C-alpha positions in Angstrom: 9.4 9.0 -17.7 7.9 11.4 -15.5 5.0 11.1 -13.1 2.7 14.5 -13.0 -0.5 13.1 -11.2 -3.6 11.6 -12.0 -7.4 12.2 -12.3 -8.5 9.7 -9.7 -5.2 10.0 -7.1 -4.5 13.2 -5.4 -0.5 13.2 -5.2 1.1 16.5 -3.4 3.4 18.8 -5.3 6.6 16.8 -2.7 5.1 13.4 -3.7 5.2 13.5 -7.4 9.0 14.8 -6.8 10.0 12.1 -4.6 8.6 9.2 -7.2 10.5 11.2 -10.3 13.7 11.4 -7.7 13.4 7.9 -7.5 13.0 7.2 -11.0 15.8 9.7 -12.5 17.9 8.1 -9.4 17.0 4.3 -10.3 16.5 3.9 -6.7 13.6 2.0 -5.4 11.2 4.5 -3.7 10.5 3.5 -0.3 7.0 4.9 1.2 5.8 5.3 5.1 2.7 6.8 6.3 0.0 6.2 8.2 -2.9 3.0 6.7 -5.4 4.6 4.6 -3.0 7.5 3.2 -2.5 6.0 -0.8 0.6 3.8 -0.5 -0.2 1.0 -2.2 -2.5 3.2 -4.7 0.3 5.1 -5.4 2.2 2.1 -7.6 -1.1 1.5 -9.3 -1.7 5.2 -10.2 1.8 5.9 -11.4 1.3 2.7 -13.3 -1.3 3.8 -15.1 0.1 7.5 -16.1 2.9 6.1 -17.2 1.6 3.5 -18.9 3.8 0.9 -17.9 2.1 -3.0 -16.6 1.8 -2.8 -12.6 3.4 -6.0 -11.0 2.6 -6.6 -6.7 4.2 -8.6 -4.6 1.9 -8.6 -1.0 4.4 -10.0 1.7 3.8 -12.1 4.6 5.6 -12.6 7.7 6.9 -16.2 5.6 8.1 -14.5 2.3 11.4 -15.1 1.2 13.3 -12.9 -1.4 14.1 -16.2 -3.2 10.4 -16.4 -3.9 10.6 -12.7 -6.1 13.0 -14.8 -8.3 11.6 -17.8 -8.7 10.4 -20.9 -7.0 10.8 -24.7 -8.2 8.3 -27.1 -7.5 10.2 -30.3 -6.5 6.4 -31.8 -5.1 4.5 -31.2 -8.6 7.3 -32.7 -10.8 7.8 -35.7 -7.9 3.7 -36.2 -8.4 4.4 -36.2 -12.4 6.8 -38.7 -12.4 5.0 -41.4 -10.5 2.0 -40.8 -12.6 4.4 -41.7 -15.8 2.4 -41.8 -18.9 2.1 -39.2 -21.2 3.8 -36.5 -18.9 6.7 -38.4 -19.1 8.0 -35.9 -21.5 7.3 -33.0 -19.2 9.2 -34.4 -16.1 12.3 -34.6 -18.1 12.4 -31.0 -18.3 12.7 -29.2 -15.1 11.9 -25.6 -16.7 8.3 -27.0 -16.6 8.3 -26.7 -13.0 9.9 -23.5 -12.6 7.4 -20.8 -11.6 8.4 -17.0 -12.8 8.3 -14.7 -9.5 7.4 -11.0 -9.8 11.0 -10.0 -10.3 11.7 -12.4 -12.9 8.5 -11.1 -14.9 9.8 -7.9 -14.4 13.1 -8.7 -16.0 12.3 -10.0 -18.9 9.4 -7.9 -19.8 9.7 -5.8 -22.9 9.1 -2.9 -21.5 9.5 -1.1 -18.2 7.3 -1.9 -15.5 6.3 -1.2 -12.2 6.8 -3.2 -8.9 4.7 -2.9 -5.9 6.4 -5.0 -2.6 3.8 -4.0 0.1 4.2 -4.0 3.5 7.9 -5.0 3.1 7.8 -5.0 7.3 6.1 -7.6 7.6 9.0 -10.1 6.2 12.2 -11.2 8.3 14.7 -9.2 9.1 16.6 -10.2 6.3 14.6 -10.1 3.6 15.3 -6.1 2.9 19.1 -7.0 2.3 18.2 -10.5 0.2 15.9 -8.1 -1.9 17.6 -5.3 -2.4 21.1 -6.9 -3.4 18.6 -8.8 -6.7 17.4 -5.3 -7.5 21.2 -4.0 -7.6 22.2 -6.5 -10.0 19.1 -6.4 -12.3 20.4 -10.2 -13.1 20.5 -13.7 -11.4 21.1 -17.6 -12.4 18.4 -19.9 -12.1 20.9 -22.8 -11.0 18.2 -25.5 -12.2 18.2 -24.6 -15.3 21.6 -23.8 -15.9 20.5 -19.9 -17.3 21.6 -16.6 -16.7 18.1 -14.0 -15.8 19.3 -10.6 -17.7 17.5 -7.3 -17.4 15.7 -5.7 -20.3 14.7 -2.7 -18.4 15.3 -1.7 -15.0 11.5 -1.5 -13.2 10.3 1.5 -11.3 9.7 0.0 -7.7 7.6 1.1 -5.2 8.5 -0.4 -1.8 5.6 0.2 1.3 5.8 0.0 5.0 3.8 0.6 8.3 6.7 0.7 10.5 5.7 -2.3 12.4 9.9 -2.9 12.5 12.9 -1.2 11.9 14.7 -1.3 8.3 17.7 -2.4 7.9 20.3 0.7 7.7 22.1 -1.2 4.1 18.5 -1.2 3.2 17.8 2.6 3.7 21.0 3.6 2.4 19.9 1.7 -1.4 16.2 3.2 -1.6 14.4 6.9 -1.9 12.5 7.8 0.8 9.4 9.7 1.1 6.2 9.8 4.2 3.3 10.5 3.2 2.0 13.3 5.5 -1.9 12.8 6.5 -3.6 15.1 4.5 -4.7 18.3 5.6 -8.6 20.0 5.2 -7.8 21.5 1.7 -6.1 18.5 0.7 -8.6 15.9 1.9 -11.6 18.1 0.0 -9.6 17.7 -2.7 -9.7 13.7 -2.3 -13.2 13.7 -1.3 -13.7 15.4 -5.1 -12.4 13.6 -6.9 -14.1 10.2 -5.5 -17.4 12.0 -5.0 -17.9 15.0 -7.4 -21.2 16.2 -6.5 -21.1 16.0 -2.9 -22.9 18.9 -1.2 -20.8 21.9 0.3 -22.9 21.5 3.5 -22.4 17.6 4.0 -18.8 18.2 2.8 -18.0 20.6 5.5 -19.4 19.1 8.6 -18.5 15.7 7.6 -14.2 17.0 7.3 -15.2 19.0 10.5 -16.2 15.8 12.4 -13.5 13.7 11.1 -10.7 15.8 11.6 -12.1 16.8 15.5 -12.2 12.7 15.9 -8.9 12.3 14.9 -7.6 14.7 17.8 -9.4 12.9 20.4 -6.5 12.2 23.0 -5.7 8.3 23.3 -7.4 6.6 20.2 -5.8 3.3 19.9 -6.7 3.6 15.4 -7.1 7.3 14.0 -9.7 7.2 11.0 -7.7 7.2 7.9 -8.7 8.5 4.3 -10.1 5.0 3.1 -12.5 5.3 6.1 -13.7 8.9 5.6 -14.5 7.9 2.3 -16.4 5.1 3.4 -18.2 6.9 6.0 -19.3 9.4 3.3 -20.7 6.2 1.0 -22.6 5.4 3.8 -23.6 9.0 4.8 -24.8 9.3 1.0 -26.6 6.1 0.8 -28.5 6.7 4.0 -29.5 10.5 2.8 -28.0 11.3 6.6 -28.2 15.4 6.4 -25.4 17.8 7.4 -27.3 18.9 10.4 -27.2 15.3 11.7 -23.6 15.0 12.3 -24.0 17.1 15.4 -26.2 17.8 18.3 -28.2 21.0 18.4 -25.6 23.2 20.3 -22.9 22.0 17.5 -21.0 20.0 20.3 -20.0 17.2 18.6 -22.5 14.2 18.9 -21.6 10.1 18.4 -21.8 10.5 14.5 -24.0 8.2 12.9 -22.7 4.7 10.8 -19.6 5.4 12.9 -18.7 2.0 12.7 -17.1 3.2 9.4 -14.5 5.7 11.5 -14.0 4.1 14.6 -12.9 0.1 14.4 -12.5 -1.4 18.0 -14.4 -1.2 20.7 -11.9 1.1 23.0 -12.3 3.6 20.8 -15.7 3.7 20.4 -16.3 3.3 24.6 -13.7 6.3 24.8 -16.0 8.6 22.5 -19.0 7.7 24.0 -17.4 8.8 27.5 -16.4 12.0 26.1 -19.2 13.2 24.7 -21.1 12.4 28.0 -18.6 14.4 29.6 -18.9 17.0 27.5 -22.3 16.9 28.0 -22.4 17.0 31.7 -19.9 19.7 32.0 -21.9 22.6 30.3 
């Protein structure tokens, strides 16, 4: 199984080589890189070339590794039993009230599938270590029911962060790791193609010209990222805003229009404003 890019997901020449190190390694692949650079897309679009079933996991700051496993629900089954009636039956058997988590599913599937655990930094600190050591063994024992979980096929897992905490160093040590760079001009045309096709040259230019100038502006608490260029150009589109209104008559750069699609807090947007009055005042 190897992963050679998409139509609809622009993957560099050293990202397609890290997710078929990881695969050929049987290492989960462990991704970094600034929001809005394709993490999370990148599980779905190696998914689909591969055409294996996608599986996420989205954690939260309360997620337990337990929970990728399974979970039993103690409270449904207690509920059923004081009903009594006809899900009398049902109680009896506690595998009625075991609910399959994503690794489980993965497991047992027939075939080999993708795992997507996003934004793995947002967990405990030992939730990496709990994970990883169920991935290692590609089996566990659901002590309820008294059954051993064996793998069928090992999955491909993708594993995200955004560096809000450190990693375990155990943890590092058992995945593949690969950052996302932000892309560069040539490479962000080549995303803007392939999400809008018939884009004019003109528009196309100016718009990557103003973004990429707005992402060097000195002390911006949130750089745009690709999901919001490609928003911005939507909007752009849909509003039939014209090349030539991305900039002020001189070709100093202006407060762009529907910049509330680039710039999302109200620092950043006060701090452009001031510039461009500077700017202004200082010809």
């Amino acid at each position: 199984m190897r992963f050679e890019g998409s139509n609809t997901y622009v993957a560099t020449p050293d990202l397609m080589l890290a997710v078929n190190a990881a695969i050929t390694l049987q290492r989960p692949l462990l991704i970094k890189g600034e929001p809005g650079t394709g993490k999370t897309m990148l599980a779905e679009e190696v998914a689909n070339a591969l055409g294996a079933p996608l599986l996420q996991w989205h954690i939260k700051s309360t997620t337990k590794a337990q929970q990728g496993l399974y979970e039993y629900d103690a409270v449904s089954r207690l509920r059923d039993s004081q009903l009594g009636g006809k899900d009398g039956e049902r109680v009896r058997d506690i595998a009625n009230y075991i609910v399959k988590g994503v690794l489980w599913q993965a497991l047992e599937a027939d075939k080999p599938t993708v795992i997507l655990i996003d934004e793995i930094d947002k967990a405990d600190i030992e939730f990496p270590n709990d994970l990883l050591r169920e991935l290692d063994r590609m089996e566990f024992y659901v002590y309820e029911t008294q059954q051993l979980v064996k793998a069928k096929h090992r999955p491909i897992v993708f594993i995200t962060s955004n560096n809000e905490k450190e990693l375990p160093d155990a943890f590092l040590r058992r995945c593949f790791f690969h950052y996302i760079k932000f892309p560069d001009s040539e490479t962000m045309q080549k995303i803007v193609d392939v999400h809008f096709p018939g884009l004019k040259k003109a528009l196309l230019k100016e718009a990557l010209e103003v973004f990429f100038e707005l992402r060097e502006v000195p002390g911006l608490k949130k750089k745009p990222s690709t999901s919001e260029l490609l928003d911005w150009l939507k909007l752009l589109l849909a509003e039939e805003i014209p090349p030539e209104a991305l900039r002020s008559k001189d070709r100093k750069v202006a407060v762009p229009p529907l910049h509330g699609a680039l710039l999302k807090n109200e620092q950043d947007v006060h701090l452009f404003e001031r510039l461009v009055f500077m700017a202004k005042h200082n010809r």
